[in-house]
């Protein structure tokens, strides 16, 4: 088993870290990559304004999630949980004990690699782990690494040292990035979910007005609240909702913002969902109290209204996008249908739904509702009353589906 050890302050983790992690996994053939935020780095002081450890851990987790390799990439709080300075020798020793027989590889950038022999117990580090160095700037090359590689291999017999070229290199220091963030810039150097976490929590001197975010910032905040695997669906729903809004004359901005936020609470557990409903005065029926899948539309709508300042039209569209209801507005229909048939959906019958969505929105809505009803019956699950009422209302108003 090959395990990569990717340590650092991650203050904040940026696209350069992401590129390095992705390249190392592929180049070394890693079975596991451990991303380990340092508590107290031995070689430098954490700067003033450094977020609390739980925020650096959370941002590192979003970095790991961005790799879309849940069985490979994971975050460890090993150094944050350990008192005192975060010496690499102690970390490598602990991981050697935790994973006996594993082939450990310590990942590091140019600066760290060139000073490795000055670290605490370099002989122990090189005894227990191989070293994989990658460049942090375009000027870094094999020439930069060659002499240090030769020195380490000569001084520490048996040392395993390799270097890799990072694809998609992002040349930005964390110091410079923190300066940019404090000026309201720098988001382009960050993975959106990490940027969203920073904005949502006011880290690094950011002071985003969450109730007046522009579209990229709203996306970042929404993405910071979900797993990366859901982002494709969210983005697909957003773009589909905008296309449908153009087709049916609805407000395109409302459609876009509703699409961005519609699943923002998707991953909350039942207890958290119920707590938000109680906080914001959302009345629930008996089925909703026990069916967690019915609640993210309601709590997502509350986040849209109370956290992000979205208008009633957006609130209502998100609120009804799971169950539907009788007598829906055009925007409500659009979000329901867009969520159902966005480009990443692949279920049987989705092409028919897509055709109807642009020829007869009410028929598309009815097809979506009836597909849901049939699916729930096939699974011996109860159908929510609002879904049944939506079906009845559409039929009473002459909506039918041929064939």
mmCIF file of C-alpha atoms in Angstrom:
data_model
loop_
_atom_site.group_PDB
_atom_site.id
_atom_site.type_symbol
_atom_site.label_atom_id
_atom_site.label_comp_id
_atom_site.label_asym_id
_atom_site.label_seq_id
_atom_site.Cartn_x
_atom_site.Cartn_y
_atom_site.Cartn_z
ATOM 1 C CA UNK A 1 0.000 0.000 0.000
ATOM 2 C CA UNK A 2 1.402 3.380 -1.036
ATOM 3 C CA UNK A 3 0.477 6.314 1.183
ATOM 4 C CA UNK A 4 1.258 9.943 0.392
ATOM 5 C CA UNK A 5 1.699 12.389 3.287
ATOM 6 C CA UNK A 6 0.788 15.929 2.267
ATOM 7 C CA UNK A 7 1.405 18.287 5.178
ATOM 8 C CA UNK A 8 1.372 22.044 5.510
ATOM 9 C CA UNK A 9 -0.442 24.892 7.163
ATOM 10 C CA UNK A 10 -3.020 25.044 4.334
ATOM 11 C CA UNK A 11 -3.609 28.654 5.238
ATOM 12 C CA UNK A 12 -5.579 28.620 2.977
ATOM 13 C CA UNK A 13 -5.397 25.571 0.704
ATOM 14 C CA UNK A 14 -5.376 26.797 -2.896
ATOM 15 C CA UNK A 15 -5.394 25.495 -6.452
ATOM 16 C CA UNK A 16 -1.638 24.916 -6.305
ATOM 17 C CA UNK A 17 -2.165 22.427 -3.483
ATOM 18 C CA UNK A 18 -4.940 20.770 -5.458
ATOM 19 C CA UNK A 19 -2.763 20.413 -8.555
ATOM 20 C CA UNK A 20 0.107 18.984 -6.502
ATOM 21 C CA UNK A 21 -2.148 16.456 -4.782
ATOM 22 C CA UNK A 22 -3.701 15.331 -8.052
ATOM 23 C CA UNK A 23 -0.304 14.981 -9.739
ATOM 24 C CA UNK A 24 1.230 13.071 -6.819
ATOM 25 C CA UNK A 25 -1.617 10.554 -6.694
ATOM 26 C CA UNK A 26 -1.154 9.775 -10.361
ATOM 27 C CA UNK A 27 2.638 9.952 -10.568
ATOM 28 C CA UNK A 28 3.291 7.818 -7.489
ATOM 29 C CA UNK A 29 0.308 5.511 -7.910
ATOM 30 C CA UNK A 30 -0.883 6.285 -4.394
ATOM 31 C CA UNK A 31 -3.494 4.106 -2.738
ATOM 32 C CA UNK A 32 -4.081 6.765 -0.096
ATOM 33 C CA UNK A 33 -3.295 10.463 0.227
ATOM 34 C CA UNK A 34 -3.354 11.932 3.732
ATOM 35 C CA UNK A 35 -3.754 15.707 3.829
ATOM 36 C CA UNK A 36 -2.493 16.815 7.246
ATOM 37 C CA UNK A 37 -2.830 20.453 8.402
ATOM 38 C CA UNK A 38 -0.066 21.476 10.795
ATOM 39 C CA UNK A 39 -0.936 22.777 14.247
ATOM 40 C CA UNK A 40 2.267 24.732 14.946
ATOM 41 C CA UNK A 41 4.762 24.590 12.071
ATOM 42 C CA UNK A 42 8.364 24.345 13.347
ATOM 43 C CA UNK A 43 9.852 26.574 10.640
ATOM 44 C CA UNK A 44 7.561 29.611 10.911
ATOM 45 C CA UNK A 45 4.982 31.331 13.060
ATOM 46 C CA UNK A 46 1.366 31.204 12.017
ATOM 47 C CA UNK A 47 0.511 34.757 10.903
ATOM 48 C CA UNK A 48 -1.920 36.964 12.744
ATOM 49 C CA UNK A 49 -5.461 36.326 11.629
ATOM 50 C CA UNK A 50 -4.894 32.627 10.948
ATOM 51 C CA UNK A 51 -8.260 30.860 11.200
ATOM 52 C CA UNK A 52 -8.949 28.497 14.074
ATOM 53 C CA UNK A 53 -7.800 24.897 13.526
ATOM 54 C CA UNK A 54 -11.322 23.707 12.817
ATOM 55 C CA UNK A 55 -11.547 26.091 9.852
ATOM 56 C CA UNK A 56 -8.208 24.985 8.391
ATOM 57 C CA UNK A 57 -9.319 21.379 8.847
ATOM 58 C CA UNK A 58 -12.646 22.116 7.132
ATOM 59 C CA UNK A 59 -10.913 23.821 4.193
ATOM 60 C CA UNK A 60 -8.508 20.886 3.871
ATOM 61 C CA UNK A 61 -11.499 18.530 3.780
ATOM 62 C CA UNK A 62 -12.958 20.530 0.895
ATOM 63 C CA UNK A 63 -9.610 20.266 -0.875
ATOM 64 C CA UNK A 64 -9.688 16.490 -0.450
ATOM 65 C CA UNK A 65 -13.312 16.351 -1.612
ATOM 66 C CA UNK A 66 -12.354 18.290 -4.751
ATOM 67 C CA UNK A 67 -10.201 15.380 -5.897
ATOM 68 C CA UNK A 68 -13.339 13.237 -6.249
ATOM 69 C CA UNK A 69 -11.410 10.233 -4.953
ATOM 70 C CA UNK A 70 -13.082 9.493 -1.607
ATOM 71 C CA UNK A 71 -11.368 6.113 -1.264
ATOM 72 C CA UNK A 72 -7.941 7.693 -1.794
ATOM 73 C CA UNK A 73 -7.886 11.257 -0.441
ATOM 74 C CA UNK A 74 -8.643 11.953 3.180
ATOM 75 C CA UNK A 75 -7.819 14.555 5.786
ATOM 76 C CA UNK A 76 -6.082 13.712 9.048
ATOM 77 C CA UNK A 77 -6.172 15.819 12.207
ATOM 78 C CA UNK A 78 -3.096 13.992 13.512
ATOM 79 C CA UNK A 79 -0.974 17.116 13.934
ATOM 80 C CA UNK A 80 -3.826 19.341 15.094
ATOM 81 C CA UNK A 81 -4.622 16.808 17.812
ATOM 82 C CA UNK A 82 -1.010 16.575 18.971
ATOM 83 C CA UNK A 83 0.326 19.097 21.454
ATOM 84 C CA UNK A 84 3.342 21.239 20.604
ATOM 85 C CA UNK A 85 5.069 21.873 17.302
ATOM 86 C CA UNK A 86 4.173 19.710 14.312
ATOM 87 C CA UNK A 87 7.447 17.951 13.644
ATOM 88 C CA UNK A 88 7.360 15.838 10.492
ATOM 89 C CA UNK A 89 9.521 13.160 12.086
ATOM 90 C CA UNK A 90 6.851 12.598 14.746
ATOM 91 C CA UNK A 91 4.125 12.446 12.112
ATOM 92 C CA UNK A 92 5.975 9.971 9.914
ATOM 93 C CA UNK A 93 6.771 7.820 12.932
ATOM 94 C CA UNK A 94 3.100 7.793 13.993
ATOM 95 C CA UNK A 95 1.925 6.896 10.485
ATOM 96 C CA UNK A 96 4.537 4.148 10.229
ATOM 97 C CA UNK A 97 3.030 2.625 13.373
ATOM 98 C CA UNK A 98 -0.533 3.160 12.160
ATOM 99 C CA UNK A 99 0.122 1.617 8.744
ATOM 100 C CA UNK A 100 2.768 -1.092 9.321
ATOM 101 C CA UNK A 101 4.179 -2.353 6.061
ATOM 102 C CA UNK A 102 2.883 0.593 4.022
ATOM 103 C CA UNK A 103 5.183 2.455 1.645
ATOM 104 C CA UNK A 104 5.112 6.063 2.859
ATOM 105 C CA UNK A 105 5.873 9.049 0.631
ATOM 106 C CA UNK A 106 6.336 12.537 2.047
ATOM 107 C CA UNK A 107 5.236 15.237 -0.385
ATOM 108 C CA UNK A 108 6.753 18.720 -0.295
ATOM 109 C CA UNK A 109 7.442 21.821 -2.335
ATOM 110 C CA UNK A 110 10.767 23.273 -3.421
ATOM 111 C CA UNK A 111 11.558 25.352 -0.319
ATOM 112 C CA UNK A 112 10.897 22.490 2.080
ATOM 113 C CA UNK A 113 12.848 20.015 -0.027
ATOM 114 C CA UNK A 114 15.930 22.217 -0.185
ATOM 115 C CA UNK A 115 16.031 22.529 3.619
ATOM 116 C CA UNK A 116 15.015 18.965 4.531
ATOM 117 C CA UNK A 117 18.463 18.117 5.941
ATOM 118 C CA UNK A 118 18.006 20.913 8.505
ATOM 119 C CA UNK A 119 14.769 19.486 9.893
ATOM 120 C CA UNK A 120 14.446 17.611 13.137
ATOM 121 C CA UNK A 121 15.585 13.978 12.693
ATOM 122 C CA UNK A 122 15.968 13.988 8.906
ATOM 123 C CA UNK A 123 17.561 10.548 9.139
ATOM 124 C CA UNK A 124 14.394 9.145 10.723
ATOM 125 C CA UNK A 125 12.172 10.810 8.111
ATOM 126 C CA UNK A 126 14.226 9.359 5.263
ATOM 127 C CA UNK A 127 14.396 5.961 6.928
ATOM 128 C CA UNK A 128 10.627 5.653 7.228
ATOM 129 C CA UNK A 129 9.421 7.517 4.127
ATOM 130 C CA UNK A 130 10.384 8.342 0.606
ATOM 131 C CA UNK A 131 10.443 12.005 -0.383
ATOM 132 C CA UNK A 132 8.586 13.351 -3.411
ATOM 133 C CA UNK A 133 9.354 16.977 -4.245
ATOM 134 C CA UNK A 134 7.391 19.160 -6.640
ATOM 135 C CA UNK A 135 8.036 22.657 -7.895
ATOM 136 C CA UNK A 136 5.977 25.641 -6.795
ATOM 137 C CA UNK A 137 7.052 28.051 -9.513
ATOM 138 C CA UNK A 138 7.670 27.889 -13.261
ATOM 139 C CA UNK A 139 11.410 28.339 -12.639
ATOM 140 C CA UNK A 140 11.644 25.174 -10.571
ATOM 141 C CA UNK A 141 13.220 22.394 -12.610
ATOM 142 C CA UNK A 142 15.284 19.271 -12.316
ATOM 143 C CA UNK A 143 18.401 21.450 -12.017
ATOM 144 C CA UNK A 144 17.006 23.031 -8.866
ATOM 145 C CA UNK A 145 16.411 19.637 -7.285
ATOM 146 C CA UNK A 146 19.409 17.693 -8.582
ATOM 147 C CA UNK A 147 22.080 18.746 -6.104
ATOM 148 C CA UNK A 148 19.845 18.354 -3.068
ATOM 149 C CA UNK A 149 18.655 14.970 -4.276
ATOM 150 C CA UNK A 150 22.267 13.825 -4.690
ATOM 151 C CA UNK A 151 23.206 15.210 -1.254
ATOM 152 C CA UNK A 152 20.348 13.432 0.524
ATOM 153 C CA UNK A 153 21.012 10.114 -1.190
ATOM 154 C CA UNK A 154 24.708 10.325 -0.294
ATOM 155 C CA UNK A 155 24.228 11.515 3.282
ATOM 156 C CA UNK A 156 21.371 9.152 4.133
ATOM 157 C CA UNK A 157 22.084 5.793 2.453
ATOM 158 C CA UNK A 158 18.890 4.090 1.347
ATOM 159 C CA UNK A 159 16.972 7.369 1.048
ATOM 160 C CA UNK A 160 14.251 7.297 -1.607
ATOM 161 C CA UNK A 161 13.991 10.663 -3.357
ATOM 162 C CA UNK A 162 12.016 11.527 -6.449
ATOM 163 C CA UNK A 163 10.779 14.720 -8.086
ATOM 164 C CA UNK A 164 7.663 15.366 -10.152
ATOM 165 C CA UNK A 165 6.448 18.099 -12.443
ATOM 166 C CA UNK A 166 3.090 19.465 -11.325
ATOM 167 C CA UNK A 167 0.519 19.744 -14.087
ATOM 168 C CA UNK A 168 -1.686 22.828 -13.977
ATOM 169 C CA UNK A 169 0.719 24.641 -11.692
ATOM 170 C CA UNK A 170 -0.705 27.654 -9.844
ATOM 171 C CA UNK A 171 2.083 29.976 -8.742
ATOM 172 C CA UNK A 172 0.743 31.802 -5.691
ATOM 173 C CA UNK A 173 2.057 31.889 -2.138
ATOM 174 C CA UNK A 174 -0.348 31.609 0.763
ATOM 175 C CA UNK A 175 1.013 34.923 2.084
ATOM 176 C CA UNK A 176 0.167 36.714 -1.146
ATOM 177 C CA UNK A 177 -3.203 35.011 -1.315
ATOM 178 C CA UNK A 178 -4.124 36.161 2.183
ATOM 179 C CA UNK A 179 -3.261 39.720 1.190
ATOM 180 C CA UNK A 180 -5.500 39.475 -1.863
ATOM 181 C CA UNK A 181 -8.402 38.035 0.130
ATOM 182 C CA UNK A 182 -8.230 40.901 2.618
ATOM 183 C CA UNK A 183 -8.672 43.275 -0.357
ATOM 184 C CA UNK A 184 -11.672 41.379 -1.673
ATOM 185 C CA UNK A 185 -9.649 39.620 -4.380
ATOM 186 C CA UNK A 186 -7.947 36.253 -4.837
ATOM 187 C CA UNK A 187 -10.975 34.021 -5.328
ATOM 188 C CA UNK A 188 -9.621 32.805 -8.679
ATOM 189 C CA UNK A 189 -6.755 31.055 -6.872
ATOM 190 C CA UNK A 190 -9.100 28.999 -4.709
ATOM 191 C CA UNK A 191 -11.289 25.989 -5.260
ATOM 192 C CA UNK A 192 -14.864 27.383 -5.121
ATOM 193 C CA UNK A 193 -15.911 25.400 -2.048
ATOM 194 C CA UNK A 194 -12.858 26.640 -0.137
ATOM 195 C CA UNK A 195 -13.558 30.213 -1.231
ATOM 196 C CA UNK A 196 -17.166 29.818 -0.163
ATOM 197 C CA UNK A 197 -16.108 28.605 3.282
ATOM 198 C CA UNK A 198 -13.874 31.658 3.632
ATOM 199 C CA UNK A 199 -16.674 34.036 2.629
ATOM 200 C CA UNK A 200 -19.291 32.314 4.792
ATOM 201 C CA UNK A 201 -17.063 32.571 7.857
ATOM 202 C CA UNK A 202 -15.394 35.935 7.224
ATOM 203 C CA UNK A 203 -11.880 34.468 7.221
ATOM 204 C CA UNK A 204 -8.703 36.332 6.187
ATOM 205 C CA UNK A 205 -10.295 39.757 6.566
ATOM 206 C CA UNK A 206 -13.111 39.089 4.110
ATOM 207 C CA UNK A 207 -16.335 40.921 4.810
ATOM 208 C CA UNK A 208 -18.744 39.558 2.224
ATOM 209 C CA UNK A 209 -22.335 40.750 2.465
ATOM 210 C CA UNK A 210 -24.001 37.369 2.141
ATOM 211 C CA UNK A 211 -27.313 38.995 1.306
ATOM 212 C CA UNK A 212 -25.882 40.742 -1.746
ATOM 213 C CA UNK A 213 -23.493 38.272 -3.358
ATOM 214 C CA UNK A 214 -22.735 38.283 -7.047
ATOM 215 C CA UNK A 215 -23.187 35.031 -8.958
ATOM 216 C CA UNK A 216 -19.615 33.593 -8.614
ATOM 217 C CA UNK A 217 -19.601 34.257 -4.876
ATOM 218 C CA UNK A 218 -23.084 32.770 -4.463
ATOM 219 C CA UNK A 219 -21.946 29.656 -6.307
ATOM 220 C CA UNK A 220 -18.877 29.394 -4.086
ATOM 221 C CA UNK A 221 -20.969 29.618 -0.923
ATOM 222 C CA UNK A 222 -23.470 27.064 -2.199
ATOM 223 C CA UNK A 223 -20.723 24.665 -3.224
ATOM 224 C CA UNK A 224 -19.073 25.014 0.180
ATOM 225 C CA UNK A 225 -22.229 23.581 1.753
ATOM 226 C CA UNK A 226 -22.359 20.358 -0.282
ATOM 227 C CA UNK A 227 -20.186 17.464 -1.388
ATOM 228 C CA UNK A 228 -18.251 18.005 -4.601
ATOM 229 C CA UNK A 229 -20.077 15.126 -6.313
ATOM 230 C CA UNK A 230 -23.297 17.188 -6.150
ATOM 231 C CA UNK A 231 -21.808 20.279 -7.817
ATOM 232 C CA UNK A 232 -22.287 18.956 -11.357
ATOM 233 C CA UNK A 233 -25.972 18.494 -10.666
ATOM 234 C CA UNK A 234 -26.307 21.941 -9.095
ATOM 235 C CA UNK A 235 -24.552 23.598 -12.016
ATOM 236 C CA UNK A 236 -26.630 21.588 -14.478
ATOM 237 C CA UNK A 237 -29.850 22.622 -12.746
ATOM 238 C CA UNK A 238 -28.762 26.266 -12.717
ATOM 239 C CA UNK A 239 -28.060 26.361 -16.452
ATOM 240 C CA UNK A 240 -31.182 24.354 -17.332
ATOM 241 C CA UNK A 241 -33.323 26.678 -15.225
ATOM 242 C CA UNK A 242 -31.924 29.710 -17.060
ATOM 243 C CA UNK A 243 -32.642 28.121 -20.451
ATOM 244 C CA UNK A 244 -36.196 27.323 -19.408
ATOM 245 C CA UNK A 245 -36.660 30.818 -18.026
ATOM 246 C CA UNK A 246 -35.689 32.239 -21.417
ATOM 247 C CA UNK A 247 -38.117 29.879 -23.144
ATOM 248 C CA UNK A 248 -41.081 30.606 -20.882
ATOM 249 C CA UNK A 249 -40.513 34.274 -20.071
ATOM 250 C CA UNK A 250 -39.560 33.937 -16.401
ATOM 251 C CA UNK A 251 -36.965 36.043 -14.577
ATOM 252 C CA UNK A 252 -33.613 34.574 -15.600
ATOM 253 C CA UNK A 253 -31.741 35.945 -12.582
ATOM 254 C CA UNK A 254 -34.258 34.433 -10.186
ATOM 255 C CA UNK A 255 -34.023 31.131 -12.049
ATOM 256 C CA UNK A 256 -30.225 31.157 -11.879
ATOM 257 C CA UNK A 257 -30.036 31.977 -8.184
ATOM 258 C CA UNK A 258 -32.706 29.418 -7.330
ATOM 259 C CA UNK A 259 -30.770 26.784 -9.268
ATOM 260 C CA UNK A 260 -27.544 27.658 -7.468
ATOM 261 C CA UNK A 261 -29.104 27.340 -4.012
ATOM 262 C CA UNK A 262 -31.739 24.644 -4.471
ATOM 263 C CA UNK A 263 -29.676 21.803 -2.956
ATOM 264 C CA UNK A 264 -27.498 23.770 -0.523
ATOM 265 C CA UNK A 265 -28.769 21.838 2.530
ATOM 266 C CA UNK A 266 -28.905 18.453 0.809
ATOM 267 C CA UNK A 267 -26.347 16.833 3.103
ATOM 268 C CA UNK A 268 -27.764 17.841 6.463
ATOM 269 C CA UNK A 269 -28.960 15.010 8.685
ATOM 270 C CA UNK A 270 -32.591 14.719 9.798
ATOM 271 C CA UNK A 271 -31.976 16.328 13.187
ATOM 272 C CA UNK A 272 -30.277 19.335 11.583
ATOM 273 C CA UNK A 273 -33.032 19.654 8.989
ATOM 274 C CA UNK A 274 -35.717 19.565 11.673
ATOM 275 C CA UNK A 275 -33.818 22.133 13.726
ATOM 276 C CA UNK A 276 -33.737 24.589 10.816
ATOM 277 C CA UNK A 277 -37.428 24.069 10.131
ATOM 278 C CA UNK A 278 -38.199 24.846 13.766
ATOM 279 C CA UNK A 279 -35.886 27.867 13.739
ATOM 280 C CA UNK A 280 -37.546 29.406 10.697
ATOM 281 C CA UNK A 281 -41.124 28.423 11.541
ATOM 282 C CA UNK A 282 -41.644 25.859 8.779
ATOM 283 C CA UNK A 283 -44.622 23.662 9.647
ATOM 284 C CA UNK A 284 -44.163 19.991 8.854
ATOM 285 C CA UNK A 285 -46.614 17.136 8.492
ATOM 286 C CA UNK A 286 -46.150 13.636 9.893
ATOM 287 C CA UNK A 287 -44.359 12.292 6.800
ATOM 288 C CA UNK A 288 -41.945 15.233 6.657
ATOM 289 C CA UNK A 289 -40.942 14.716 10.266
ATOM 290 C CA UNK A 290 -39.422 11.355 9.378
ATOM 291 C CA UNK A 291 -38.513 11.633 5.668
ATOM 292 C CA UNK A 292 -35.249 13.558 5.465
ATOM 293 C CA UNK A 293 -35.315 13.666 1.643
ATOM 294 C CA UNK A 294 -38.372 15.907 1.771
ATOM 295 C CA UNK A 295 -36.732 18.535 3.959
ATOM 296 C CA UNK A 296 -33.780 19.957 1.999
ATOM 297 C CA UNK A 297 -36.119 21.905 -0.272
ATOM 298 C CA UNK A 298 -37.654 23.625 2.739
ATOM 299 C CA UNK A 299 -34.426 24.296 4.606
ATOM 300 C CA UNK A 300 -32.676 25.293 1.375
ATOM 301 C CA UNK A 301 -35.424 27.844 0.790
ATOM 302 C CA UNK A 302 -34.885 29.189 4.308
ATOM 303 C CA UNK A 303 -31.148 29.545 3.672
ATOM 304 C CA UNK A 304 -31.914 31.364 0.423
ATOM 305 C CA UNK A 305 -34.232 33.824 2.153
ATOM 306 C CA UNK A 306 -32.684 34.365 5.569
ATOM 307 C CA UNK A 307 -28.974 33.834 4.931
ATOM 308 C CA UNK A 308 -28.589 34.965 1.334
ATOM 309 C CA UNK A 309 -31.403 37.535 1.150
ATOM 310 C CA UNK A 310 -33.157 36.040 -1.861
ATOM 311 C CA UNK A 311 -36.675 37.292 -2.732
ATOM 312 C CA UNK A 312 -39.921 35.405 -2.189
ATOM 313 C CA UNK A 313 -39.982 34.111 -5.766
ATOM 314 C CA UNK A 314 -36.674 32.296 -5.256
ATOM 315 C CA UNK A 315 -37.719 31.083 -1.810
ATOM 316 C CA UNK A 316 -40.938 29.564 -3.129
ATOM 317 C CA UNK A 317 -39.291 27.936 -6.139
ATOM 318 C CA UNK A 318 -36.751 26.184 -3.908
ATOM 319 C CA UNK A 319 -39.385 25.326 -1.292
ATOM 320 C CA UNK A 320 -41.487 23.333 -3.781
ATOM 321 C CA UNK A 321 -38.802 21.825 -6.008
ATOM 322 C CA UNK A 322 -39.008 18.382 -4.366
ATOM 323 C CA UNK A 323 -42.725 17.698 -3.880
ATOM 324 C CA UNK A 324 -44.308 20.233 -6.259
ATOM 325 C CA UNK A 325 -47.789 21.492 -5.345
ATOM 326 C CA UNK A 326 -51.081 22.572 -6.853
ATOM 327 C CA UNK A 327 -51.157 25.786 -8.918
ATOM 328 C CA UNK A 328 -47.427 26.465 -9.230
ATOM 329 C CA UNK A 329 -45.943 29.663 -10.626
ATOM 330 C CA UNK A 330 -43.879 29.548 -13.805
ATOM 331 C CA UNK A 331 -40.616 29.871 -11.873
ATOM 332 C CA UNK A 332 -41.654 27.088 -9.486
ATOM 333 C CA UNK A 333 -42.426 24.810 -12.436
ATOM 334 C CA UNK A 334 -39.126 25.704 -14.090
ATOM 335 C CA UNK A 335 -36.986 24.789 -11.095
ATOM 336 C CA UNK A 336 -38.891 21.560 -10.488
ATOM 337 C CA UNK A 337 -38.484 20.477 -14.114
ATOM 338 C CA UNK A 338 -34.869 21.707 -14.414
ATOM 339 C CA UNK A 339 -33.904 19.741 -11.317
ATOM 340 C CA UNK A 340 -35.550 16.661 -12.776
ATOM 341 C CA UNK A 341 -34.052 16.727 -16.272
ATOM 342 C CA UNK A 342 -30.782 18.674 -16.139
ATOM 343 C CA UNK A 343 -28.078 17.317 -18.501
ATOM 344 C CA UNK A 344 -26.505 14.953 -15.965
ATOM 345 C CA UNK A 345 -29.725 12.991 -15.418
ATOM 346 C CA UNK A 346 -29.782 9.617 -17.197
ATOM 347 C CA UNK A 347 -32.938 7.767 -16.080
ATOM 348 C CA UNK A 348 -35.308 6.075 -18.528
ATOM 349 C CA UNK A 349 -37.765 8.616 -19.907
ATOM 350 C CA UNK A 350 -35.636 11.708 -19.300
ATOM 351 C CA UNK A 351 -35.444 12.505 -23.037
ATOM 352 C CA UNK A 352 -39.229 12.657 -23.250
ATOM 353 C CA UNK A 353 -39.235 15.000 -20.266
ATOM 354 C CA UNK A 354 -36.656 17.226 -21.961
ATOM 355 C CA UNK A 355 -38.757 17.436 -25.116
ATOM 356 C CA UNK A 356 -41.855 18.428 -23.168
ATOM 357 C CA UNK A 357 -39.968 20.985 -21.091
ATOM 358 C CA UNK A 358 -39.524 23.203 -24.145
ATOM 359 C CA UNK A 359 -42.844 22.494 -25.845
ATOM 360 C CA UNK A 360 -45.340 22.364 -22.953
ATOM 361 C CA UNK A 361 -44.091 23.158 -19.461
ATOM 362 C CA UNK A 362 -47.265 21.913 -17.754
ATOM 363 C CA UNK A 363 -47.006 18.545 -19.471
ATOM 364 C CA UNK A 364 -43.362 18.308 -18.440
ATOM 365 C CA UNK A 365 -44.358 19.092 -14.871
ATOM 366 C CA UNK A 366 -47.083 16.439 -14.938
ATOM 367 C CA UNK A 367 -44.688 13.849 -16.337
ATOM 368 C CA UNK A 368 -42.205 14.636 -13.581
ATOM 369 C CA UNK A 369 -44.865 14.411 -10.891
ATOM 370 C CA UNK A 370 -46.315 11.155 -12.204
ATOM 371 C CA UNK A 371 -42.862 9.637 -12.603
ATOM 372 C CA UNK A 372 -42.194 10.431 -8.951
ATOM 373 C CA UNK A 373 -45.524 8.959 -7.855
ATOM 374 C CA UNK A 374 -44.876 5.729 -9.761
ATOM 375 C CA UNK A 375 -41.339 5.454 -8.421
ATOM 376 C CA UNK A 376 -42.527 5.847 -4.842
ATOM 377 C CA UNK A 377 -45.254 3.231 -5.354
ATOM 378 C CA UNK A 378 -42.729 0.823 -6.888
ATOM 379 C CA UNK A 379 -40.566 1.221 -3.807
ATOM 380 C CA UNK A 380 -43.541 0.862 -1.423
ATOM 381 C CA UNK A 381 -42.936 4.353 -0.073
ATOM 382 C CA UNK A 382 -45.594 6.944 0.765
ATOM 383 C CA UNK A 383 -46.245 9.733 -1.737
ATOM 384 C CA UNK A 384 -46.395 13.212 -0.252
ATOM 385 C CA UNK A 385 -49.824 14.812 -0.371
ATOM 386 C CA UNK A 386 -48.506 17.904 -2.164
ATOM 387 C CA UNK A 387 -47.249 15.737 -5.024
ATOM 388 C CA UNK A 388 -50.680 14.097 -5.329
ATOM 389 C CA UNK A 389 -52.336 17.515 -5.216
ATOM 390 C CA UNK A 390 -50.050 18.765 -7.984
ATOM 391 C CA UNK A 391 -51.075 15.827 -10.156
ATOM 392 C CA UNK A 392 -54.785 16.362 -9.437
ATOM 393 C CA UNK A 393 -54.592 20.113 -10.142
ATOM 394 C CA UNK A 394 -52.874 19.616 -13.485
ATOM 395 C CA UNK A 395 -55.369 16.978 -14.588
ATOM 396 C CA UNK A 396 -58.318 19.119 -13.468
ATOM 397 C CA UNK A 397 -56.970 21.914 -15.656
ATOM 398 C CA UNK A 398 -56.857 19.724 -18.729
ATOM 399 C CA UNK A 399 -53.203 18.748 -18.752
ATOM 400 C CA UNK A 400 -52.639 15.287 -20.215
ATOM 401 C CA UNK A 401 -49.682 13.398 -21.611
ATOM 402 C CA UNK A 402 -50.186 11.501 -24.847
ATOM 403 C CA UNK A 403 -48.613 8.106 -25.231
#
